[in-house]
Short mmCIF file of C-alpha atoms in Angstrom, two decimals:
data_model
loop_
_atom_site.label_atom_id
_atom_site.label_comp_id
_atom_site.label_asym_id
_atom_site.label_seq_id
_atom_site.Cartn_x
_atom_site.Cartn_y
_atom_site.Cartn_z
CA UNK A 1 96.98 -105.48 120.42
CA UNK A 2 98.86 -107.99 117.63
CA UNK A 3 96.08 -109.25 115.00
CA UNK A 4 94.26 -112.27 116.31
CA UNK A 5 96.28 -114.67 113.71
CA UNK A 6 99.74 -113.09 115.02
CA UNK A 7 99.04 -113.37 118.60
CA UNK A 8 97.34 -117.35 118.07
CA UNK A 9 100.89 -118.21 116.43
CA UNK A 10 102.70 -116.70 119.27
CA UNK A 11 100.50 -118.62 121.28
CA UNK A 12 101.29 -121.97 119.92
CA UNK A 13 104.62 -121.17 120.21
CA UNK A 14 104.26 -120.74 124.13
CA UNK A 15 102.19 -123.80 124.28
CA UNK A 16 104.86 -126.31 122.54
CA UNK A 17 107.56 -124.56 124.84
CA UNK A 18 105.63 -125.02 128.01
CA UNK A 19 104.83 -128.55 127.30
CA UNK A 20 108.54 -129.51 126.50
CA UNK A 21 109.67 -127.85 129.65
CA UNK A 22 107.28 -129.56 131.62
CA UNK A 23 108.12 -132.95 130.06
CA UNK A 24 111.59 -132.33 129.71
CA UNK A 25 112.07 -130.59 132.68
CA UNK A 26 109.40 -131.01 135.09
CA UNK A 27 110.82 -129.16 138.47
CA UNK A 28 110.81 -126.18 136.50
CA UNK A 29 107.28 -125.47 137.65
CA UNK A 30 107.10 -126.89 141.01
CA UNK A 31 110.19 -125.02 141.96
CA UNK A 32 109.13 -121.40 140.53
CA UNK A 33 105.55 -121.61 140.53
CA UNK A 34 104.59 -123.89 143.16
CA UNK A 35 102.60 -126.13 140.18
CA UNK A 36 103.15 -129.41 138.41
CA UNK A 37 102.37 -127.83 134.63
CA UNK A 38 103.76 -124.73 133.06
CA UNK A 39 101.32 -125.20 129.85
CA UNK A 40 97.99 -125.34 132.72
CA UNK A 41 99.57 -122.01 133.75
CA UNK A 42 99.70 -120.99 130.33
CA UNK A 43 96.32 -122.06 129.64
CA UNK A 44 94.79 -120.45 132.48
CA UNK A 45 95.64 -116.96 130.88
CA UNK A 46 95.06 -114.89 134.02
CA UNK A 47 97.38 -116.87 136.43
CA UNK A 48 100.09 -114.97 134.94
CA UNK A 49 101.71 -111.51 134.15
CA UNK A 50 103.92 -111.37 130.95
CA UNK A 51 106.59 -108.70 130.51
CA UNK A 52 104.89 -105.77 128.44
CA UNK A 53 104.20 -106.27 124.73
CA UNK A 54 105.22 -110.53 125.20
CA UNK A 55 105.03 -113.22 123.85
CA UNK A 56 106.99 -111.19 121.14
CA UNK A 57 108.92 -111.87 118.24
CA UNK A 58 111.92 -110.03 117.65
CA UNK A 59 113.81 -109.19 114.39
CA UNK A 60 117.77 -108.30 114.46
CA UNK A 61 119.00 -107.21 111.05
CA UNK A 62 122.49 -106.30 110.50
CA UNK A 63 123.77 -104.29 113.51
CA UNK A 64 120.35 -104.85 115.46
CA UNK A 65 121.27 -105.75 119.29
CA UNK A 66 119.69 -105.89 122.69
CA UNK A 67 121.48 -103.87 124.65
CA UNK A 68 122.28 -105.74 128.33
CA UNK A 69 119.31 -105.97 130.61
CA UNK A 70 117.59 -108.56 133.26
CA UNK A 71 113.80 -109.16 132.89
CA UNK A 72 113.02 -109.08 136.30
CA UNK A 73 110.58 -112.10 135.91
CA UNK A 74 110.25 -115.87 136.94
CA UNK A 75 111.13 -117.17 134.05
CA UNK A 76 112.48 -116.08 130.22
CA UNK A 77 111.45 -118.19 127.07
CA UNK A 78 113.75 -117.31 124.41
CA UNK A 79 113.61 -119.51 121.18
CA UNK A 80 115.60 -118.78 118.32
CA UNK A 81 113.00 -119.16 114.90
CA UNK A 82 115.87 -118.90 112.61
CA UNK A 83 119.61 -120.34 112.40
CA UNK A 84 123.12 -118.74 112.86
CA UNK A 85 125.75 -119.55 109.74
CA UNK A 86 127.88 -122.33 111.31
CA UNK A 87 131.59 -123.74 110.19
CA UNK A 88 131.20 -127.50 109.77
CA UNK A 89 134.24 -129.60 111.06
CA UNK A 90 135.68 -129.71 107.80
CA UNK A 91 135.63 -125.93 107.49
CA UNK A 92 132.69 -125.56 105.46
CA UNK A 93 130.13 -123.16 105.99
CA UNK A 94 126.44 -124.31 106.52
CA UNK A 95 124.45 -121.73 105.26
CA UNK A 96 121.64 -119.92 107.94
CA UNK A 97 120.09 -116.99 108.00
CA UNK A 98 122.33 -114.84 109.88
CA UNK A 99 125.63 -114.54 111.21
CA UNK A 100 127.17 -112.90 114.26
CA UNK A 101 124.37 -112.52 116.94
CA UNK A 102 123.14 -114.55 119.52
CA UNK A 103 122.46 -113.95 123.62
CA UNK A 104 125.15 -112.94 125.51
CA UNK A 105 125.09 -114.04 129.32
CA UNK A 106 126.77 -112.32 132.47
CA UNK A 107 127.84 -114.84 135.45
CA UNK A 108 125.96 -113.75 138.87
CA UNK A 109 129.33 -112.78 140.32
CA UNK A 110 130.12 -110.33 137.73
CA UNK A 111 130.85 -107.08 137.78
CA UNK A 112 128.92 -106.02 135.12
CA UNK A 113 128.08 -105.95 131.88
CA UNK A 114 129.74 -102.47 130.97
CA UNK A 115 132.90 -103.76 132.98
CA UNK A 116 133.35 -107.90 131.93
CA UNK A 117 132.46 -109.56 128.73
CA UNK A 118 129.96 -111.88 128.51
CA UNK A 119 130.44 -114.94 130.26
CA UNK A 120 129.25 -117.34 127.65
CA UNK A 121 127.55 -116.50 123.78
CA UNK A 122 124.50 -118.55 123.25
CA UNK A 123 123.94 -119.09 119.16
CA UNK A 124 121.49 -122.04 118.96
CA UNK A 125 119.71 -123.48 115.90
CA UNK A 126 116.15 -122.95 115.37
CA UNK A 127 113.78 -123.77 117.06
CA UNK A 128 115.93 -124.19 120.63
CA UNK A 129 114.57 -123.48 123.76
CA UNK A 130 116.99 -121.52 126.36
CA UNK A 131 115.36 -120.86 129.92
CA UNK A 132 116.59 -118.27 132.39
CA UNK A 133 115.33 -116.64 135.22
CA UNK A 134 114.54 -112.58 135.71
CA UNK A 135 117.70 -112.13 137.79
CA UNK A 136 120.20 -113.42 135.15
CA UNK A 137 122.04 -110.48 132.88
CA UNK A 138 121.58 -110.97 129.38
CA UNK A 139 121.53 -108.83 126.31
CA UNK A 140 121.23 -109.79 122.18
CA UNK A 141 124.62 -109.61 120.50
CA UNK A 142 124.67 -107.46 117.03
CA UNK A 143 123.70 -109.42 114.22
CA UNK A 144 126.31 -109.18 111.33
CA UNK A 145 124.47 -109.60 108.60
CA UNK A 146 120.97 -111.25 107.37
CA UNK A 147 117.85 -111.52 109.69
CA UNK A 148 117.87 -113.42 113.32
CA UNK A 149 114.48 -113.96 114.40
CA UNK A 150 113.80 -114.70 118.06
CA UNK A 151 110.54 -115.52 119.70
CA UNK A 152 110.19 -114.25 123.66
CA UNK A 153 107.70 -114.74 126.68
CA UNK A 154 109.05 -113.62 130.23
CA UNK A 155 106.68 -114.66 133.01
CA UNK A 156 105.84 -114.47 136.25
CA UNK A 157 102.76 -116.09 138.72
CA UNK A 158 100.35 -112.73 139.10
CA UNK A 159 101.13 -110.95 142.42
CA UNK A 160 104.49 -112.62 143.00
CA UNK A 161 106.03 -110.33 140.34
CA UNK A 162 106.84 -107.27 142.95
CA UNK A 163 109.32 -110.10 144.80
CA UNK A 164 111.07 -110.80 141.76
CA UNK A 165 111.50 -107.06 141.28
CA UNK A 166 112.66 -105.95 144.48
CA UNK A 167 115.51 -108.84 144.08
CA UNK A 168 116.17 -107.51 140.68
CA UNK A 169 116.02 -103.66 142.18
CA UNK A 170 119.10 -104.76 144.66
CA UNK A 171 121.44 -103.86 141.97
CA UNK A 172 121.74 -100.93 139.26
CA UNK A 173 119.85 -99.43 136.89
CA UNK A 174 122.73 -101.49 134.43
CA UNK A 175 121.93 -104.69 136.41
CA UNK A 176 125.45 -104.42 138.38
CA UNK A 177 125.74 -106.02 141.62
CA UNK A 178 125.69 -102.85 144.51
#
């Protein structure tokens, strides 16, 4: 278990996120959880099952990755809490706290990750919320160089995570259609 201060910041993380989705994007819930709030969900602490050891933060130093994987859950929360070096128009650089990295994501139709590159690199400033569901292929790309900081809660309703699984299960162990 995290310390109780750890886990009640992770929390409050979780809590913001849920109640932006819901505002921002309210069919969200209805559509994968049959409810009209993803924070009551999250408040209601045994409606759901997290993926083991989330919420999490995670900490990519230079060369750290996540190596290409699905989550095999209703729904990913994946919020950067630090931001990429960027070129401004003019060709400056605006100082972050990392370079390189970001999340790499794999189009359904691919043929895998070991096969096609990424479809699309994700490097968004702190603090921005990217949702994605259990079946989608995704993996961290290798920081360059300083720290990338990313907080993470994969979810699903309790007892409808063995569905999600069996969909995920119809491909390979590397998440490749079969």
């Amino acid at each position: 278990p995290l310390p109780r201060e750890l886990d009640g910041a992770l929390q409050s993380i979780l809590d913001r996120a849920a109640k932006c989705i819901d505002e921002e994007i309210p069919t969200v819930s209805s559509t994968l959880f049959g409810t009209d709030s993803i924070a009551d969900l999250i408040a209601r602490k045994d409606q759901l099952q997290y993926s083991s050891r989330e919420p999490a933060v995670n900490i990519y130093t230079a060369g750290g990755e996540f190596l290409a994987h699905k989550d095999a859950q209703s729904l990913t929360v994946l919020i950067p809490l630090s931001s990429p070096t960027t070129s401004t128009k003019g060709g400056l650089l605006r100082k972050g706290h990392f370079t390189g990295g970001g999340t790499a994501f794999w189009h359904q139709d691919a043929r895998g990750h070991r096969v096609e590159d990424p479809t699309t690199i994700l490097i968004p400033e702190e603090g921005t919320a990217m949702l994605f569901g259990g079946c989608v292929t995704h993996a961290g790309v290798a920081v360059e160089s300083g720290c990338r900081v990313v907080f993470v809660a994969s979810f699903s309703l309790k007892g409808c995570l063995e569905a999600e699984r069996e969909r995920v299960e119809q491909r390979d162990i590397y998440g490749d259609s079969m």
